[in-house]
mmCIF file of C-alpha atoms in Angstrom:
data_model
loop_
_atom_site.group_PDB
_atom_site.id
_atom_site.type_symbol
_atom_site.label_atom_id
_atom_site.label_comp_id
_atom_site.label_asym_id
_atom_site.label_seq_id
_atom_site.Cartn_x
_atom_site.Cartn_y
_atom_site.Cartn_z
ATOM 1 C CA MET A 1 -202.808 78.024 147.843
ATOM 2 C CA ASN A 2 -203.169 79.771 144.145
ATOM 3 C CA SER A 3 -201.604 78.799 141.111
ATOM 4 C CA ASP A 4 -198.303 81.110 141.429
ATOM 5 C CA SER A 5 -197.535 79.961 144.836
ATOM 6 C CA LEU A 6 -197.803 76.662 143.944
ATOM 7 C CA HIS A 7 -195.674 77.403 140.885
ATOM 8 C CA SER A 8 -192.763 79.095 142.884
ATOM 9 C CA LEU A 9 -192.947 75.837 145.172
ATOM 10 C CA ARG A 10 -191.945 73.721 142.467
ATOM 11 C CA ILE A 11 -189.395 75.772 140.957
ATOM 12 C CA ASP A 12 -187.364 75.884 144.768
ATOM 13 C CA LEU A 13 -188.144 72.465 145.326
ATOM 14 C CA ALA A 14 -186.757 71.519 141.197
ATOM 15 C CA ARG A 15 -183.674 73.881 142.361
ATOM 16 C CA ARG A 16 -183.094 72.608 145.721
ATOM 17 C CA SER A 17 -183.321 68.825 145.252
ATOM 18 C CA GLN A 18 -181.762 68.801 141.831
ATOM 19 C CA TRP A 19 -185.139 66.953 140.751
ATOM 20 C CA ASN A 20 -184.586 64.413 143.553
ATOM 21 C CA ILE A 21 -181.313 63.316 141.948
ATOM 22 C CA GLY A 22 -179.991 61.647 145.365
ATOM 23 C CA TYR A 23 -182.966 59.540 145.195
ATOM 24 C CA PHE A 24 -183.112 58.565 141.304
ATOM 25 C CA CYS A 25 -179.386 57.948 141.684
ATOM 26 C CA SER A 26 -179.365 55.763 144.542
ATOM 27 C CA GLY A 27 -182.248 53.515 142.760
ATOM 28 C CA PHE A 28 -180.078 53.576 139.618
ATOM 29 C CA VAL A 29 -177.168 52.100 141.962
ATOM 30 C CA PHE A 30 -179.534 49.509 143.637
ATOM 31 C CA TRP A 31 -180.738 48.320 140.650
ATOM 32 C CA VAL A 32 -177.596 47.483 139.052
ATOM 33 C CA TYR A 33 -176.104 46.171 142.548
ATOM 34 C CA ALA A 34 -179.573 44.085 142.310
ATOM 35 C CA ALA A 35 -178.703 42.906 138.893
ATOM 36 C CA VAL A 36 -174.656 41.631 139.475
ATOM 37 C CA VAL A 37 -176.160 39.727 142.248
ATOM 38 C CA GLY A 38 -179.272 38.149 140.542
ATOM 39 C CA GLY A 39 -176.604 36.991 137.620
ATOM 40 C CA SER A 40 -173.623 35.898 140.138
ATOM 41 C CA HIS A 41 -175.650 34.093 143.219
ATOM 42 C CA PRO A 42 -178.027 31.720 143.634
ATOM 43 C CA LEU A 43 -181.615 32.732 144.657
ATOM 44 C CA PRO A 44 -181.294 31.888 148.316
ATOM 45 C CA MET A 45 -178.165 34.388 148.824
ATOM 46 C CA ALA A 46 -179.298 36.616 146.261
ATOM 47 C CA ARG A 47 -182.591 37.255 148.429
ATOM 48 C CA ILE A 48 -180.789 38.496 151.356
ATOM 49 C CA TYR A 49 -178.333 40.764 149.061
ATOM 50 C CA TRP A 50 -181.071 42.208 147.711
ATOM 51 C CA LEU A 51 -183.091 43.001 151.139
ATOM 52 C CA VAL A 52 -180.419 44.278 152.655
ATOM 53 C CA GLY A 53 -179.438 46.705 149.720
ATOM 54 C CA SER A 54 -183.045 47.544 149.927
ATOM 55 C CA MET A 55 -182.745 49.007 153.103
ATOM 56 C CA LEU A 56 -179.518 51.028 152.019
ATOM 57 C CA ILE A 57 -181.411 52.781 149.329
ATOM 58 C CA PHE A 58 -182.485 55.638 151.467
ATOM 59 C CA PRO A 59 -179.484 56.212 153.380
ATOM 60 C CA VAL A 60 -177.620 56.193 150.024
ATOM 61 C CA ALA A 61 -180.041 58.739 148.658
ATOM 62 C CA VAL A 62 -179.092 61.023 151.481
ATOM 63 C CA ALA A 63 -175.429 60.628 150.807
ATOM 64 C CA LEU A 64 -175.529 60.978 147.350
ATOM 65 C CA SER A 65 -177.758 64.267 147.522
ATOM 66 C CA ARG A 66 -174.959 65.876 149.363
ATOM 67 C CA LEU A 67 -172.296 64.940 147.257
ATOM 68 C CA PHE A 68 -174.674 66.260 144.274
ATOM 69 C CA ARG A 69 -175.074 69.496 146.590
ATOM 70 C CA ALA A 70 -178.767 69.172 146.758
ATOM 71 C CA ASP A 71 -181.238 68.915 149.447
ATOM 72 C CA PRO A 72 -182.818 65.578 149.772
ATOM 73 C CA PHE A 73 -185.339 67.055 152.423
ATOM 74 C CA SER A 74 -186.287 70.772 150.753
ATOM 75 C CA ASN A 75 -187.320 71.367 154.729
ATOM 76 C CA GLY A 76 -189.511 74.673 154.649
ATOM 77 C CA ASN A 77 -190.871 73.701 151.125
ATOM 78 C CA ALA A 78 -194.516 72.012 151.872
ATOM 79 C CA LEU A 79 -194.234 70.015 148.408
ATOM 80 C CA GLY A 80 -190.633 68.543 149.281
ATOM 81 C CA GLU A 81 -191.787 67.714 152.981
ATOM 82 C CA LEU A 82 -194.627 65.916 151.166
ATOM 83 C CA VAL A 83 -192.486 63.854 149.117
ATOM 84 C CA GLY A 84 -190.179 63.260 151.755
ATOM 85 C CA HIS A 85 -192.931 61.752 153.857
ATOM 86 C CA THR A 86 -194.435 60.008 150.796
ATOM 87 C CA HIS A 87 -191.026 58.177 150.456
ATOM 88 C CA MET A 88 -190.714 56.764 153.987
ATOM 89 C CA SER A 89 -194.563 55.817 153.873
ATOM 90 C CA VAL A 90 -194.086 53.660 150.835
ATOM 91 C CA ILE A 91 -190.997 52.436 152.108
ATOM 92 C CA THR A 92 -192.882 51.564 155.017
ATOM 93 C CA LEU A 93 -196.176 49.995 154.385
ATOM 94 C CA THR A 94 -194.676 47.897 151.381
ATOM 95 C CA PHE A 95 -191.731 46.463 153.836
ATOM 96 C CA PRO A 96 -194.553 43.251 154.710
ATOM 97 C CA VAL A 97 -195.041 42.657 151.064
ATOM 98 C CA VAL A 98 -191.366 42.464 150.810
ATOM 99 C CA ILE A 99 -190.600 40.521 153.858
ATOM 100 C CA ALA A 100 -192.878 38.593 152.292
ATOM 101 C CA ALA A 101 -191.921 37.531 149.181
ATOM 102 C CA PHE A 102 -188.691 37.187 150.938
ATOM 103 C CA VAL A 103 -189.636 34.450 152.983
ATOM 104 C CA TYR A 104 -192.574 32.231 150.638
ATOM 105 C CA MET A 105 -191.567 33.294 147.124
ATOM 106 C CA PRO A 106 -187.903 35.001 146.604
ATOM 107 C CA GLU A 107 -188.036 34.824 142.694
ATOM 108 C CA ALA A 108 -190.932 37.289 143.226
ATOM 109 C CA MET A 109 -188.650 40.135 145.219
ATOM 110 C CA PRO A 110 -187.645 42.084 141.772
ATOM 111 C CA LEU A 111 -191.264 42.386 140.914
ATOM 112 C CA VAL A 112 -192.328 43.247 144.346
ATOM 113 C CA MET A 113 -189.954 46.341 144.989
ATOM 114 C CA ALA A 114 -189.602 47.328 141.315
ATOM 115 C CA ILE A 115 -193.348 48.207 141.382
ATOM 116 C CA ALA A 116 -193.988 48.980 145.266
ATOM 117 C CA TYR A 117 -191.050 51.140 145.259
ATOM 118 C CA CYS A 118 -192.419 53.636 142.266
ATOM 119 C CA VAL A 119 -195.946 53.873 143.917
ATOM 120 C CA ASP A 120 -195.009 57.337 145.421
ATOM 121 C CA PHE A 121 -193.841 58.577 141.979
ATOM 122 C CA TYR A 122 -197.362 59.984 141.161
ATOM 123 C CA VAL A 123 -197.238 62.076 144.121
ATOM 124 C CA MET A 124 -193.810 63.276 142.351
ATOM 125 C CA THR A 125 -195.632 64.415 139.139
ATOM 126 C CA TRP A 126 -197.742 66.194 140.867
ATOM 127 C CA ALA A 127 -195.365 67.966 143.527
ATOM 128 C CA PHE A 128 -192.712 68.941 140.698
ATOM 129 C CA GLY A 129 -195.368 69.787 137.795
ATOM 130 C CA THR A 130 -194.305 67.108 135.170
ATOM 131 C CA PRO A 131 -195.732 63.420 133.929
ATOM 132 C CA LEU A 132 -192.262 62.221 134.361
ATOM 133 C CA PHE A 133 -192.504 60.565 137.376
ATOM 134 C CA GLY A 134 -196.012 59.115 136.709
ATOM 135 C CA VAL A 135 -195.013 57.814 132.614
ATOM 136 C CA HIS A 136 -192.084 56.158 134.442
ATOM 137 C CA ALA A 137 -194.083 54.643 136.936
ATOM 138 C CA ALA A 138 -196.491 53.088 134.580
ATOM 139 C CA VAL A 139 -193.931 52.229 131.741
ATOM 140 C CA ARG A 140 -191.521 50.470 134.955
ATOM 141 C CA THR A 141 -194.695 48.612 136.187
ATOM 142 C CA LEU A 142 -195.451 47.240 132.774
ATOM 143 C CA VAL A 143 -191.742 46.300 131.902
ATOM 144 C CA VAL A 144 -191.194 43.958 134.808
ATOM 145 C CA THR A 145 -194.637 42.495 134.605
ATOM 146 C CA LEU A 146 -194.123 41.330 131.244
ATOM 147 C CA ILE A 147 -190.559 40.527 131.914
ATOM 148 C CA TRP A 148 -192.331 38.194 134.927
ATOM 149 C CA PHE A 149 -194.348 36.590 133.398
ATOM 150 C CA ALA A 150 -193.418 35.912 129.983
ATOM 151 C CA TRP A 151 -189.554 35.133 131.128
ATOM 152 C CA PRO A 152 -189.286 33.116 134.147
ATOM 153 C CA PRO A 153 -185.632 32.087 133.662
ATOM 154 C CA TRP A 154 -184.552 35.651 133.022
ATOM 155 C CA ARG A 155 -186.627 36.970 136.211
ATOM 156 C CA MET A 156 -182.995 37.997 138.015
ATOM 157 C CA VAL A 157 -181.175 39.012 135.516
ATOM 158 C CA ALA A 158 -183.730 41.036 133.326
ATOM 159 C CA ILE A 159 -185.566 43.349 135.554
ATOM 160 C CA PRO A 160 -182.824 45.414 137.374
ATOM 161 C CA PRO A 161 -181.216 46.553 134.072
ATOM 162 C CA CYS A 162 -184.293 47.467 132.633
ATOM 163 C CA LEU A 163 -184.885 49.637 135.671
ATOM 164 C CA GLY A 164 -181.522 51.069 135.584
ATOM 165 C CA LEU A 165 -181.691 52.411 131.641
ATOM 166 C CA LYS A 166 -184.113 55.107 133.146
ATOM 167 C CA ARG A 167 -181.058 57.089 133.876
ATOM 168 C CA PRO A 168 -180.670 58.866 130.203
ATOM 169 C CA PHE A 169 -184.096 59.545 130.058
ATOM 170 C CA TYR A 170 -184.395 61.259 133.069
ATOM 171 C CA ARG A 171 -180.947 63.502 132.320
ATOM 172 C CA TRP A 172 -182.690 64.538 129.183
ATOM 173 C CA HIS A 173 -185.928 65.279 131.123
ATOM 174 C CA ASN A 174 -183.775 67.483 134.003
ATOM 175 C CA ASP A 175 -181.770 69.351 131.287
ATOM 176 C CA ALA A 176 -185.104 70.003 129.497
ATOM 177 C CA ALA A 177 -187.264 71.457 132.266
ATOM 178 C CA ARG A 178 -184.161 73.327 133.624
ATOM 179 C CA GLN A 179 -184.241 75.526 130.568
ATOM 180 C CA GLU A 180 -187.969 75.572 130.390
ATOM 181 C CA GLU A 181 -188.349 76.977 133.938
ATOM 182 C CA SER A 182 -185.054 78.944 133.889
ATOM 183 C CA ILE A 183 -183.590 76.536 136.681
ATOM 184 C CA PRO A 184 -180.004 77.039 136.692
ATOM 185 C CA SER A 185 -177.938 74.579 138.066
ATOM 186 C CA PHE A 186 -176.028 74.724 141.369
ATOM 187 C CA ALA A 187 -172.850 74.841 139.376
ATOM 188 C CA ALA A 188 -174.107 77.874 137.692
ATOM 189 C CA VAL A 189 -175.467 79.832 140.708
ATOM 190 C CA GLY A 190 -172.267 78.781 142.870
ATOM 191 C CA GLY A 191 -174.698 77.602 145.767
ATOM 192 C CA GLY A 192 -175.090 74.560 147.870
ATOM 193 C CA CYS A 193 -178.313 73.391 150.050
ATOM 194 C CA ASP A 194 -178.885 76.625 151.460
ATOM 195 C CA HIS A 195 -178.180 78.797 148.829
ATOM 196 C CA GLU A 196 -180.975 81.427 148.413
ATOM 197 C CA PRO A 197 -182.225 80.984 144.696
ATOM 198 C CA PRO A 198 -182.962 84.513 142.259
ATOM 199 C CA ARG A 199 -186.101 85.289 141.574
ATOM 200 C CA LEU A 200 -187.316 83.702 138.360
ATOM 201 C CA LYS A 201 -189.683 84.372 135.726
ATOM 202 C CA ARG A 202 -192.498 82.006 134.590
ATOM 203 C CA GLY A 203 -191.485 82.391 131.285
ATOM 204 C CA ARG A 204 -195.577 81.334 130.295
#
């Protein structure tokens, strides 16, 4: 694969998935939900809601992608398929760890899920050609680890809101990257997931 082909795949992936907006919004909804649950329920009950909520992240991501007229799978795009397979692999491979925390140390569930569910961000950094996802994963891991060890009484209510606060930065990056790469929004081109993108200039 030459650099031009890779660049074209990244443009197509960003256009069709709208920078993975469905997965991002689903994660945002989950962590808002987790914060409300952690602040309003005792730990034995909160852990059940957290576990059930984590199982809904993927289907909600698909539904929100459709709502935003984004393609959640980007079938036919090698990078999109890589991102999709990585999402599912991370969820599957880390599920035993989440279950172990659920059973033996439920207070660690926010920490475990916060770190486990951003492991695939490093693949996304390469797939989309932007440091955003990798930087987010590193900062996210650092912040939740500090909260968990330094402020034990606030573990259940402080970690989820910190993860939800990624939204403004993500939105800023989305807009900036769209301008830089000349990737129009779906509203601008009047298309949906099956819309054929126009030929783009590299702008470099």
